[in-house]
Coordinates of C-alpha atoms in Angstrom, one line a residue:
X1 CA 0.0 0.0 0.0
X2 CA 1.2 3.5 -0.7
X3 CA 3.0 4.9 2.0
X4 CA 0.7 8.2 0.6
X5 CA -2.3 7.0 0.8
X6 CA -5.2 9.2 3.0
X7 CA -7.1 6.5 5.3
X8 CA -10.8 7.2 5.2
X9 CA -12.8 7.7 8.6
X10 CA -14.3 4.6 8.3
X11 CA -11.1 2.8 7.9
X12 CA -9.9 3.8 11.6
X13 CA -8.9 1.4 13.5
X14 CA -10.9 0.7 16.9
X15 CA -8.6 0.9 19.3
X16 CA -4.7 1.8 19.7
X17 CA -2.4 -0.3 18.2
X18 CA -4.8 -2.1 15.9
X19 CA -4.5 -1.6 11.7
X20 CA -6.3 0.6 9.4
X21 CA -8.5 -1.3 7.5
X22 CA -8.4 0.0 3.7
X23 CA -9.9 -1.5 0.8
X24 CA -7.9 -4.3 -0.3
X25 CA -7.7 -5.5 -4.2
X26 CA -8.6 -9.4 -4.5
X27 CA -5.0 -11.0 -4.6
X28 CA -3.7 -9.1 -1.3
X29 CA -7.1 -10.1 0.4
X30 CA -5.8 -13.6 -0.7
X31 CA -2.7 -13.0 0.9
X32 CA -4.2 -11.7 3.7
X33 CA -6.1 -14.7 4.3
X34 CA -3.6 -17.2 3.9
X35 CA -0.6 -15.8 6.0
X36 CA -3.3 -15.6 8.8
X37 CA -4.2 -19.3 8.9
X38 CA -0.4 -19.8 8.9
X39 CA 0.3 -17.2 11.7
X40 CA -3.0 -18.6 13.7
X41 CA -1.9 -22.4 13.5
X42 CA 1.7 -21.4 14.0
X43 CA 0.8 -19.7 17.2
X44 CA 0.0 -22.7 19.0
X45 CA 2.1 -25.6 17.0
X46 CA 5.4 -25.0 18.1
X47 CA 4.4 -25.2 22.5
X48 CA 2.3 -28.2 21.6
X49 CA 5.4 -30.3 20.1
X50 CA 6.8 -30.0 23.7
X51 CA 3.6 -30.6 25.4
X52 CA 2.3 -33.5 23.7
X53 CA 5.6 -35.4 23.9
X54 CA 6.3 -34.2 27.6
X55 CA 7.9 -37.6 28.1
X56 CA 10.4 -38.1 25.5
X57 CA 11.8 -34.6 26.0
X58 CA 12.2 -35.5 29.9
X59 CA 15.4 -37.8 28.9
X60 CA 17.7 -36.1 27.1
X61 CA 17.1 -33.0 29.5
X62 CA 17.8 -35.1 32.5
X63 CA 14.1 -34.6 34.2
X64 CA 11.6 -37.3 35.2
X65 CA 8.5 -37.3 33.6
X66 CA 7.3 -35.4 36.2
X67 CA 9.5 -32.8 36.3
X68 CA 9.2 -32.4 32.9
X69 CA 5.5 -31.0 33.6
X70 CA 7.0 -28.2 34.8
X71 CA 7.7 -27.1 31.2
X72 CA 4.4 -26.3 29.7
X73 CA 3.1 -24.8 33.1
X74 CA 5.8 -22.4 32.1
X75 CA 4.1 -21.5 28.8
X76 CA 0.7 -21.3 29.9
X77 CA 1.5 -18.6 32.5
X78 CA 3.6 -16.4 30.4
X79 CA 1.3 -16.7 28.0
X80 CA -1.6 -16.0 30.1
X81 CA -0.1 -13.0 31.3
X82 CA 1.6 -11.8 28.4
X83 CA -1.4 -9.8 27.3
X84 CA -1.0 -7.5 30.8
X85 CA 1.9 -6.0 28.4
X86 CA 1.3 -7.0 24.9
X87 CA -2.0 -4.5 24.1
X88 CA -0.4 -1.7 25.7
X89 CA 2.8 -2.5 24.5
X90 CA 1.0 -2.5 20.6
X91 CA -0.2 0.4 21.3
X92 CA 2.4 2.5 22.3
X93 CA 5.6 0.8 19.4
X94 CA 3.3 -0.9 17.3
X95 CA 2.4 -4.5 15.9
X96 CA 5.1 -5.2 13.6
X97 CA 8.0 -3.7 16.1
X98 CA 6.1 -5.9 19.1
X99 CA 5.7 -8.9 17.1
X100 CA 9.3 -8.8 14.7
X101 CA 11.1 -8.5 18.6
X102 CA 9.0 -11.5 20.0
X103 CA 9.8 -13.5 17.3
X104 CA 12.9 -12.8 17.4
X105 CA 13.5 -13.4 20.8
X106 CA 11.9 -16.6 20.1
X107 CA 14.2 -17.7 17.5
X108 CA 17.3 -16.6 19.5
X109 CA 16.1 -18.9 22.3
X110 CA 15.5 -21.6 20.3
X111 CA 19.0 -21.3 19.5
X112 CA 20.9 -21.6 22.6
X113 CA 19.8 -25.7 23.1
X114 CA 22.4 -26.2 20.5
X115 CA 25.0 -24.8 22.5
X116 CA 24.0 -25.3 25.9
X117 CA 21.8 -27.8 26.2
X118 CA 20.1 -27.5 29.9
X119 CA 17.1 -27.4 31.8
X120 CA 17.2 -23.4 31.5
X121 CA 17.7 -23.4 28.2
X122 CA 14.0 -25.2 28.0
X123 CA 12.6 -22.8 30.3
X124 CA 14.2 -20.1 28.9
X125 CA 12.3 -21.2 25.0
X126 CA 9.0 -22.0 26.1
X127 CA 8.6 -18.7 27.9
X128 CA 9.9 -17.3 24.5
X129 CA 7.5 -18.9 22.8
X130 CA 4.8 -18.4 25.4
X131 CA 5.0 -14.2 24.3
X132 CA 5.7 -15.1 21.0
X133 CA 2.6 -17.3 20.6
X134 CA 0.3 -14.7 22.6
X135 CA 1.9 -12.3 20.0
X136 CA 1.0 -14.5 17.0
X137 CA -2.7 -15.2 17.8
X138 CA -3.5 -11.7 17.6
X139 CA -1.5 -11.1 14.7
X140 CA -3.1 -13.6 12.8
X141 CA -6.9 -12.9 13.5
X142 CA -5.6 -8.8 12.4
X143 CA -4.3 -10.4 8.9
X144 CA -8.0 -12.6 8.4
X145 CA -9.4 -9.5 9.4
X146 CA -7.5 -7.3 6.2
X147 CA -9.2 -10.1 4.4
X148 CA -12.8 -9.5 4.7
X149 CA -15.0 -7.0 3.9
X150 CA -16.1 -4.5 6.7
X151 CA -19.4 -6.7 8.0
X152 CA -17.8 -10.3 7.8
X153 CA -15.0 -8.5 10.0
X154 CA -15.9 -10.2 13.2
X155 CA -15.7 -14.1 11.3
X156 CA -11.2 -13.1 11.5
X157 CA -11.4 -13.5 15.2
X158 CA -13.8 -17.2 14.8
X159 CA -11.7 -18.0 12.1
X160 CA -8.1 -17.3 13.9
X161 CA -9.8 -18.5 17.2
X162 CA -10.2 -21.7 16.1
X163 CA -7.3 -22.3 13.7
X164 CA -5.2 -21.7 16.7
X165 CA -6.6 -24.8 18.4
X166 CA -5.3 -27.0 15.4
X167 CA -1.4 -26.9 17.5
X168 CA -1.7 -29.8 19.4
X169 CA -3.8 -32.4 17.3
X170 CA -1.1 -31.7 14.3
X171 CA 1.7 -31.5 16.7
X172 CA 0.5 -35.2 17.3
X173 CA 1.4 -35.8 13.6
X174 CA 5.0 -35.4 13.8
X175 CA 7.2 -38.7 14.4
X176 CA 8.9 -38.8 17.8
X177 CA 11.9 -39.5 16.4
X178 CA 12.2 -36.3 14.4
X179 CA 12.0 -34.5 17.7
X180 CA 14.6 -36.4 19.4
X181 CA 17.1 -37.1 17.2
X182 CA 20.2 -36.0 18.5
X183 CA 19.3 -34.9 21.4
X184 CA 16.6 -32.5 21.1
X185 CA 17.6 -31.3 17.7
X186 CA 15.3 -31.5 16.1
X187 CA 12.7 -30.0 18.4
X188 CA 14.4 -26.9 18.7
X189 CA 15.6 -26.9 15.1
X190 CA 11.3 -27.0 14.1
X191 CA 10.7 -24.1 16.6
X192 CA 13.4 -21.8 15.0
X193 CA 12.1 -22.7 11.9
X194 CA 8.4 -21.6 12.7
X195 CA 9.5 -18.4 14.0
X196 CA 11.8 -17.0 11.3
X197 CA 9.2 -18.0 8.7
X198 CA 6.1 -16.7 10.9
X199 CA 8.8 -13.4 10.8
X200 CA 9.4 -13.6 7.0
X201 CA 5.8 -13.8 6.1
X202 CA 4.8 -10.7 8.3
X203 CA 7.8 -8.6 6.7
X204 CA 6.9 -9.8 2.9
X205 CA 3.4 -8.6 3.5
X206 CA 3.3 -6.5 5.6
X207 CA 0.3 -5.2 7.7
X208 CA -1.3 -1.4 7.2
X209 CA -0.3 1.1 9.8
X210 CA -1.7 1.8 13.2
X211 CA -2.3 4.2 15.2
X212 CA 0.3 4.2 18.3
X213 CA -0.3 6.3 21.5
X214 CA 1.7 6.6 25.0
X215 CA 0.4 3.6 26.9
X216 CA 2.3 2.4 30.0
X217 CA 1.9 4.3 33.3
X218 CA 5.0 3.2 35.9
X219 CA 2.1 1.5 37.9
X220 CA 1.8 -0.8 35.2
X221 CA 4.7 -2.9 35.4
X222 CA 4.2 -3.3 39.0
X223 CA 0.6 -5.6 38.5
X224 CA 2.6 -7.0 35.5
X225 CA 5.6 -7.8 37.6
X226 CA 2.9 -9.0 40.4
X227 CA 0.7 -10.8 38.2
X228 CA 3.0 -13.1 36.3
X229 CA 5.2 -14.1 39.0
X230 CA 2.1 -15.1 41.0
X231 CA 0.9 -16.8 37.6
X232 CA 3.9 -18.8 37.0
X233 CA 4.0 -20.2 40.4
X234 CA 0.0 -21.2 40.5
X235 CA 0.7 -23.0 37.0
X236 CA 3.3 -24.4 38.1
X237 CA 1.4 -25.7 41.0
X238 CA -1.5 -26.8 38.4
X239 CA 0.7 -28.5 36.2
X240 CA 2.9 -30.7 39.0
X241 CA 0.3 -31.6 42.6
X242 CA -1.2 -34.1 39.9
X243 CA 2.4 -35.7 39.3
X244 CA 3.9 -35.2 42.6
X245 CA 0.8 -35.7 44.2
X246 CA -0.8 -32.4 46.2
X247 CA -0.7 -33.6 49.8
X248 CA 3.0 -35.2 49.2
X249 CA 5.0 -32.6 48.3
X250 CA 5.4 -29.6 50.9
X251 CA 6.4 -27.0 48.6
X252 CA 3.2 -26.9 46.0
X253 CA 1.3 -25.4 49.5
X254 CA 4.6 -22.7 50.0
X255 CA 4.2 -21.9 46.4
X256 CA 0.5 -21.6 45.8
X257 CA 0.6 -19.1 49.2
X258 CA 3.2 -17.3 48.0
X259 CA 0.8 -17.4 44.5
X260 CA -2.1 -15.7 45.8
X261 CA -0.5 -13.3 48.0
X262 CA 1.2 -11.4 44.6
X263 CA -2.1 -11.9 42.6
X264 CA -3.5 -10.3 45.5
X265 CA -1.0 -7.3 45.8
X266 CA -1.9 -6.8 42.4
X267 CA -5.5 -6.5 42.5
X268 CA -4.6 -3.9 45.2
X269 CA -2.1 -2.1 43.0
X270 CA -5.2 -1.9 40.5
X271 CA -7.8 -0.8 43.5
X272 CA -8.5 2.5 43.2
X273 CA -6.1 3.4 40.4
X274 CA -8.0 6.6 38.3
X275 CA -6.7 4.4 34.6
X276 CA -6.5 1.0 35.6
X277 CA -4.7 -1.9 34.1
X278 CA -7.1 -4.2 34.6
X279 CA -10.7 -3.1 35.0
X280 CA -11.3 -5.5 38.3
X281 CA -15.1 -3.9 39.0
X282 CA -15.9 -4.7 35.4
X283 CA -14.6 -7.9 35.6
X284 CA -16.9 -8.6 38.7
X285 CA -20.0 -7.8 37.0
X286 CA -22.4 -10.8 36.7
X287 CA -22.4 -10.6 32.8
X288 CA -18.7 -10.7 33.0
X289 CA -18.5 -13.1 35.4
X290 CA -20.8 -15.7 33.7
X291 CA -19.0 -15.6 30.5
X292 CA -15.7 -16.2 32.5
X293 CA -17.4 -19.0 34.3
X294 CA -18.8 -20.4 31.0
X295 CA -15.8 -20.4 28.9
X296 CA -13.2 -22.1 32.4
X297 CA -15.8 -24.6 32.7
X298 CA -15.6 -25.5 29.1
X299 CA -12.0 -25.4 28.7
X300 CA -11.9 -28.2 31.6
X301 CA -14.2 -30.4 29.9
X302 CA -12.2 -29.9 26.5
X303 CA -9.3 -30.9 28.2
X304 CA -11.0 -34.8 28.2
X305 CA -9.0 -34.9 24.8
X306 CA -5.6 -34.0 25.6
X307 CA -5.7 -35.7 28.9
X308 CA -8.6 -38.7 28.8
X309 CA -8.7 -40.0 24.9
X310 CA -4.9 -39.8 25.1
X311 CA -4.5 -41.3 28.5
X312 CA -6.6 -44.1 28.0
X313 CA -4.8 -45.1 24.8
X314 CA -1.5 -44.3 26.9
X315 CA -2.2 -46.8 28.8
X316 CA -2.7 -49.3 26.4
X317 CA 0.9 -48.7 24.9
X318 CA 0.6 -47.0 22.4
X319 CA 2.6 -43.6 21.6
X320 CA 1.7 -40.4 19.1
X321 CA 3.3 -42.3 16.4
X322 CA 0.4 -44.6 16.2
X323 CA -2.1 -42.0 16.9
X324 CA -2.2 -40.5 13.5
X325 CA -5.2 -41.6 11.8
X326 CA -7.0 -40.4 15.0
X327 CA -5.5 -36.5 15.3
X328 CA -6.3 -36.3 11.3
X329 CA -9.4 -37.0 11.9
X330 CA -9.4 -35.0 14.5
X331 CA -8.2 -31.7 12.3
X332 CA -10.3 -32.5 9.8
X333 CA -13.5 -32.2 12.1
X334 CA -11.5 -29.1 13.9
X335 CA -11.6 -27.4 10.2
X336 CA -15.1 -28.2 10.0
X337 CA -16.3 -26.7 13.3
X338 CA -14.8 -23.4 12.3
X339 CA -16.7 -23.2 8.9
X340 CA -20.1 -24.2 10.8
X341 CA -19.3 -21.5 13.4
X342 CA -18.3 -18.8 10.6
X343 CA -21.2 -19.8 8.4
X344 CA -24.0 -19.3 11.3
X345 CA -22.4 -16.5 12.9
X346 CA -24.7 -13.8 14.4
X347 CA -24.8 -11.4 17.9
X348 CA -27.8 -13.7 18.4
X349 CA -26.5 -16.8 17.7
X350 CA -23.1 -16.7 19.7
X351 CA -25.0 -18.2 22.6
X352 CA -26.7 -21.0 20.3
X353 CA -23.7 -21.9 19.0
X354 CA -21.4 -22.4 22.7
X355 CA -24.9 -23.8 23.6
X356 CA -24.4 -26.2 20.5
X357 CA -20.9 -26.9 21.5
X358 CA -21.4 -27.8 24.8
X359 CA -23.8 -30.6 23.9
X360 CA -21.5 -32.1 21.5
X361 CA -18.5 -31.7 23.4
X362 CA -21.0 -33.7 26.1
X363 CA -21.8 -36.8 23.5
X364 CA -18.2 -37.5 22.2
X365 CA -18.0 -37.7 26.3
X366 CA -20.2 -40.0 26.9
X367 CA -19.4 -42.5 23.9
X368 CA -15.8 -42.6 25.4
X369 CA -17.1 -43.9 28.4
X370 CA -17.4 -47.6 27.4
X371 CA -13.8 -47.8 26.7
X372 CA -12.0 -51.2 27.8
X373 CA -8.7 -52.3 28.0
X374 CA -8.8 -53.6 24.0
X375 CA -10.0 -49.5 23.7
X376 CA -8.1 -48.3 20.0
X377 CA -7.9 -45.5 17.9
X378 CA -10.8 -46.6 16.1
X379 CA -13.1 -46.9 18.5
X380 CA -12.5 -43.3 19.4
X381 CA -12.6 -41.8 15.9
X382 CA -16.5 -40.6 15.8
X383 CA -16.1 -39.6 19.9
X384 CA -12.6 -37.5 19.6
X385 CA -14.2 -35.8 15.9
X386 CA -17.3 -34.9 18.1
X387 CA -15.4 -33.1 20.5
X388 CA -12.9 -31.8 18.2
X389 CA -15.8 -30.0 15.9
X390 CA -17.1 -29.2 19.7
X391 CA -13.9 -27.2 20.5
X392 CA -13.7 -25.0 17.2
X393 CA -17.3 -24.3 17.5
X394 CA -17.2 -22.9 21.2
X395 CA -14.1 -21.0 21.3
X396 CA -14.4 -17.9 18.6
X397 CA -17.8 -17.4 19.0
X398 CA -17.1 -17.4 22.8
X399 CA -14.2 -14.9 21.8
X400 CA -16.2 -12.6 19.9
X401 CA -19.4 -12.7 23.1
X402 CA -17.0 -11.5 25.3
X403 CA -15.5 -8.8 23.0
X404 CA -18.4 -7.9 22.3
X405 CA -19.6 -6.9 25.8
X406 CA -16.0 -5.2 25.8
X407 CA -16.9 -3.2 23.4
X408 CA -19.8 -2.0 24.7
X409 CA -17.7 -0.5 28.0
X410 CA -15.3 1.2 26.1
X411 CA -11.9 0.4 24.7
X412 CA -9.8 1.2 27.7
X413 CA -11.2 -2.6 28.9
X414 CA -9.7 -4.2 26.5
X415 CA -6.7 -5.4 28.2
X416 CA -9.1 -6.4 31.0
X417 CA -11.3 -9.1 28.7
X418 CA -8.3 -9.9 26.5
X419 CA -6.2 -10.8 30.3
X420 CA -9.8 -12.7 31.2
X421 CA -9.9 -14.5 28.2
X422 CA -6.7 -16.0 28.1
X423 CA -6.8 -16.7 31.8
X424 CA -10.1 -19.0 31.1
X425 CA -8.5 -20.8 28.1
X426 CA -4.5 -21.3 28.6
X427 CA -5.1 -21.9 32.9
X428 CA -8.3 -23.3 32.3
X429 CA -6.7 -26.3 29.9
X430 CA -3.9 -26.8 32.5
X431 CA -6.5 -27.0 35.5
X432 CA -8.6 -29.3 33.3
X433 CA -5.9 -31.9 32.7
X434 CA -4.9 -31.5 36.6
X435 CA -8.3 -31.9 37.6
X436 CA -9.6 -34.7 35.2
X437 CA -5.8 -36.4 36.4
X438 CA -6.6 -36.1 39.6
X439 CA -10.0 -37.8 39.6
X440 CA -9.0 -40.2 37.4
X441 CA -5.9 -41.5 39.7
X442 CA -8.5 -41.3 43.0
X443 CA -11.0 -43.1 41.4
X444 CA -8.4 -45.8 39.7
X445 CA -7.3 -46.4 43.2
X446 CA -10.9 -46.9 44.9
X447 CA -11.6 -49.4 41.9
X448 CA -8.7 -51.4 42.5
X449 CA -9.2 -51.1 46.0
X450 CA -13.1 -52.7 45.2
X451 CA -11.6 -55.1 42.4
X452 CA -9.1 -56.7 45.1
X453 CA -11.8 -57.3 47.7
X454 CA -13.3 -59.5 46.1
X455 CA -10.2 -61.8 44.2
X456 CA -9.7 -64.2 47.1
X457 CA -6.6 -66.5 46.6
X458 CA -9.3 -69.7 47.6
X459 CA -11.4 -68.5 44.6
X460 CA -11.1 -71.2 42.1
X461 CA -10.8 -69.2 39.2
X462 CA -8.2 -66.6 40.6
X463 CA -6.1 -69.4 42.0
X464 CA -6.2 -70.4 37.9
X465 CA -5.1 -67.3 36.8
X466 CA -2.2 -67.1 39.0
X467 CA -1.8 -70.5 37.7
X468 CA -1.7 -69.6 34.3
X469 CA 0.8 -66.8 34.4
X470 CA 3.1 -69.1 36.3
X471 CA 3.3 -71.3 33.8
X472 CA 3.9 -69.2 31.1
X473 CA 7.0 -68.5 32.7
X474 CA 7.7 -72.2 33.3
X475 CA 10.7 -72.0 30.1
X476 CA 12.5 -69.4 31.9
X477 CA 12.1 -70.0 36.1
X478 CA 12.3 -73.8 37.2
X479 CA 11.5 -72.4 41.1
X480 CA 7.7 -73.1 41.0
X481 CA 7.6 -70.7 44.8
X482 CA 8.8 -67.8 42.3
X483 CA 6.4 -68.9 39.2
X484 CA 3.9 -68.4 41.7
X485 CA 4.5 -64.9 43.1
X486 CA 5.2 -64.0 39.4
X487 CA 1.6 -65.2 38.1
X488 CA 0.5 -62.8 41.3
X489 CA 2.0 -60.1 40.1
X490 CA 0.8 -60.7 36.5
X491 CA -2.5 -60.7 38.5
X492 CA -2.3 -57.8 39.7
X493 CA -1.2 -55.7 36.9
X494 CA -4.4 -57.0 34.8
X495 CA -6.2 -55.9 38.3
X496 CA -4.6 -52.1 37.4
X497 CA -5.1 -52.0 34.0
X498 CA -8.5 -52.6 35.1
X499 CA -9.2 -50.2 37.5
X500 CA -7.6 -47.3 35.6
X501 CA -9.9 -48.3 32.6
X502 CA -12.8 -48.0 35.0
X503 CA -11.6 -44.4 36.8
X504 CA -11.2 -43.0 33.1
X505 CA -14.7 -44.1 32.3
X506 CA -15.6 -42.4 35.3
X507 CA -14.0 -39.7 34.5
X508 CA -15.3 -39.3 31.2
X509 CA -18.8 -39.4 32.3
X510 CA -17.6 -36.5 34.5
X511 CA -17.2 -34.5 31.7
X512 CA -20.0 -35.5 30.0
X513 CA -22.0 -34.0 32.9
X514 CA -20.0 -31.3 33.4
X515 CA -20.3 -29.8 29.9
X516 CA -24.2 -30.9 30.0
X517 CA -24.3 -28.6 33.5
X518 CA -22.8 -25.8 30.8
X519 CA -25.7 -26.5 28.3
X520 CA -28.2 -26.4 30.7
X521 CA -26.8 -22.9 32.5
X522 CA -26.4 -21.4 29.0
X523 CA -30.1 -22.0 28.1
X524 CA -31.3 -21.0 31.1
X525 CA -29.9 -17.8 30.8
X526 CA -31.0 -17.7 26.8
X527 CA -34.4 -17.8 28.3
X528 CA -34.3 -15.4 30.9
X529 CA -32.9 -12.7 28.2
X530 CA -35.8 -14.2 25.6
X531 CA -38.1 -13.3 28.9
X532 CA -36.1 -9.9 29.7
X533 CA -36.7 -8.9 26.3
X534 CA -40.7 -9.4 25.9
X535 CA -41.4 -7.7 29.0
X536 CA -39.4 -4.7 27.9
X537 CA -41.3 -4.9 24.2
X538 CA -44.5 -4.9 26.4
X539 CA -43.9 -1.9 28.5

């Protein structure tokens, strides 16, 4: 575009920091569109490589499984936070500056691994990537937005929304082995890779000006400061009590204290303050307040699929590599929830369509719960597409709701619903999985507990099993006193396999019941507004 061109009125962006939005001839629209997609999805994909194969990275970092937890937590906090900083800090230098640097700074930490490979050098890139990703969603739902004419607008945000929710099924496409190979090369070397070309494709096309204002105000950083380093220690809490166990390890309790005393000096930093950061009394309305509730609530159920489906065939043995056929399906039905969502998009749909979500997202639930030990892929093909078309079709127009009550107070709140927002979503997931992980190891141990009870040793058919698995060590231990304790131990491994096949169908009926609760407290309110709204007409 010509760096003399006069920007109409109606072409004004809406708040600081955001683009102009001029008439675009067909092939840039084009261009647009398609460097969004690949800015949305990349937003997400390179964090999900890491989180989806938590346990081959533990190794060649030197971590236990466990520990290894402690990575992702990492991510979701600075990325949860990172938008305390990121709208104000687009405002004030603008988009391309902002993003160029966070890419950047992305790239240059996905460089040290190769020449100091440690622990901190992990932390160190998935904190990078944590800004850089908050940095790219935006981004890309601005490009889809250059794309579309001035009343299909509001489809960029469904659109980038829910591409950026492709990251972790695709991230389940790539072979382990690519990732590990020597060392951790290959990780890293995929992560620099999405980052420089995520940074070439914003400096071949670039995006039109903005309009940049003075921003920050010195109490900023202090709730910034406050606010993250309270985040990252709750996360990290999240992300390890379910590994570590909550009431075994002394210093989650230090660190989720030590947690809400800074989230709490910040919302006192914010109390009283003539500009806020964060808008806290807006925040607290009920409107507000329900859609936070709404969209946490849904995020835990969603996390059935990163945490059950995978799980339960986790269990069984398998690994990501033979999980393919499952996560393309699972894309493929992702795709498709974001053209349903864009093609019924309206203000007065948005609830309709969460509604609509929520009671798919409930079914694929449900079907999961017959699962048994012989539980495949396959028979979780129609479930995991139900809940995958479920996810794309709550979270932009659940996006858009929200913005749109923002809009309605004013743009100073935007850093306020934008903060809320990704609070619900990227804490939300990581409570899910802790939650659903939780139950699903309580209940596992109640079943075996119940399963044991009643496998007495003068049961005939017991005493055959034990039997049986003796004997089919007969070739290789002669001490028939050892065969014995062996076929008991066989026993009771089958008695485990069991009763964690039992606590995940427990907990996938949770879910099931939890995103039905959803369905049923979204229509409830759909009806009091219907009702709100005729007795107004009548007066």
């Amino acid at each position: 575009m010509s760096e003399d061109y006069a920007f109409k009125p109606e072409e004004r962006p809406l708040f600081a920091g955001s683009p102009f939005s001029p008439a675009h001839p067909v092939g840039r629209r084009l261009a647009y569109f398609a460097v969004g997609m690949v800015l949305a999805v990349t937003s997400t994909f390179g964090n999900a490589l890491t989180t989806v194969n938590s346990g081959s990275v533990a190794g060649p970092l030197g971590l236990y499984a466990a520990e290894a937890t402690a990575l992702p937590a990492i991510y979701v906090a600075i990325n949860a936070s990172a938008n305390l900083s990121l709208v104000k800090a687009r405002a004030q230098f603008g988009i391309p500056e902002v993003t160029g640097f966070l890419l950047g700074l992305y790239a240059l930490a996905g460089l040290i691994p190769f020449g100091f490979a440690s622990v901190w050098a992990a932390v160190l890139v998935r904190a990078a990537s944590g800004l850089a990703a908050a940095a790219l969603i935006t981004l890309g739902i601005y490009y889809l937005m250059q794309a579309l004419p001035p009343k299909a607008k509001p489809l960029g945000a469904v659109i980038g929304m829910g591409l950026s929710q492709l990251g972790t099924p695709l991230a389940r496409l790539v072979p382990v082995d690519v990732l590990v190979d020597n060392g951790l090369w290959g990780l890293h070397a995929l992560e620099v890779a999405l980052a420089l070309f995520a940074l070439a494709l914003i400096l071949a096309l670039p995006l039109p000006p903005s309009e940049k204002s003075r921003a920050f105000a010195p109490r900023d950083y202090v709730t910034i400061i406050l606010a993250t380093t309270g985040l990252l220690l709750f996360c990290q809490v999240i992300g390890q009590g379910r590994t570590l166990w909550w009431s075994d390890t002394p210093w989650l309790g230090g660190a989720l204290a030590t947690a809400i005393a800074l989230l709490v000096a910040a919302f006192l930093n914010e109390t009283g303050r003539r500009d806020p950061l964060v808008h806290f009394e807006w925040i607290g309305t009920w409107g507000i307040l329900r859609f936070a509730a709404v969209a946490l609530v849904m995020r835990l159920a969603l996390a059935e699929q990163s945490y059950g489906a995978v799980g339960l065939l986790t269990l069984g043995g398998l690994n990501n590599d033979q999980l393919r056929t499952l996560f393309v399906v699972v894309v493929i039905a992702m795709l498709l929830g974001i053209v349903v969502a864009a093609l019924t998009l309206s203000e007065r749909r948005l609830p309709w369509q969460v509604l609509a979500a929520a009671l798919i997202i409930a079914a694929g639930a449900w079907w999961d719960s017959n699962a048994t030990t012989l539980t495949r892929p396959a028979q979780l093909i129609l479930s995991q597409a139900l809940i995958g078309f479920g996810t794309t079709l709550f979270v932009g127009p659940a996006l858009l709701y929200g913005f749109l009550r923002m809009i309605q107070r004013g743009g100073d709140h935007l850093v306020s619903f934008v903060v809320t927002f990704s609070i619900t979503q990227n804490v939300g997931g990581l409570m899910g999985s802790a939650l659903l992980g939780s139950l699903q190891t309580v209940w596992a141990r109640n079943a075996s507990n119940a399963l044991a009870a009643d496998m007495l040793a003068s049961d005939p058919q017991v005493a055959a099993r034990i039997s049986g698995g003796g004997a089919a060590l007969a070739p290789v231990l002669a001490d028939p006193v050892q065969r014995a304790a062996q076929g008991s131990g066989l026993l009771a491994q089958a008695l485990a396999r069991e009763a964690a096949v039992i606590a995940f169908n427990d907990t996938f009926r949770f879910v099931a019941m939890l995103a039905l609760t959803t369905a049923a407290f979204i229509f409830a309110n759909i009806v009091v507004a219907r009702y709100r709204e005729k007795s107004n007409d009548r007066s």
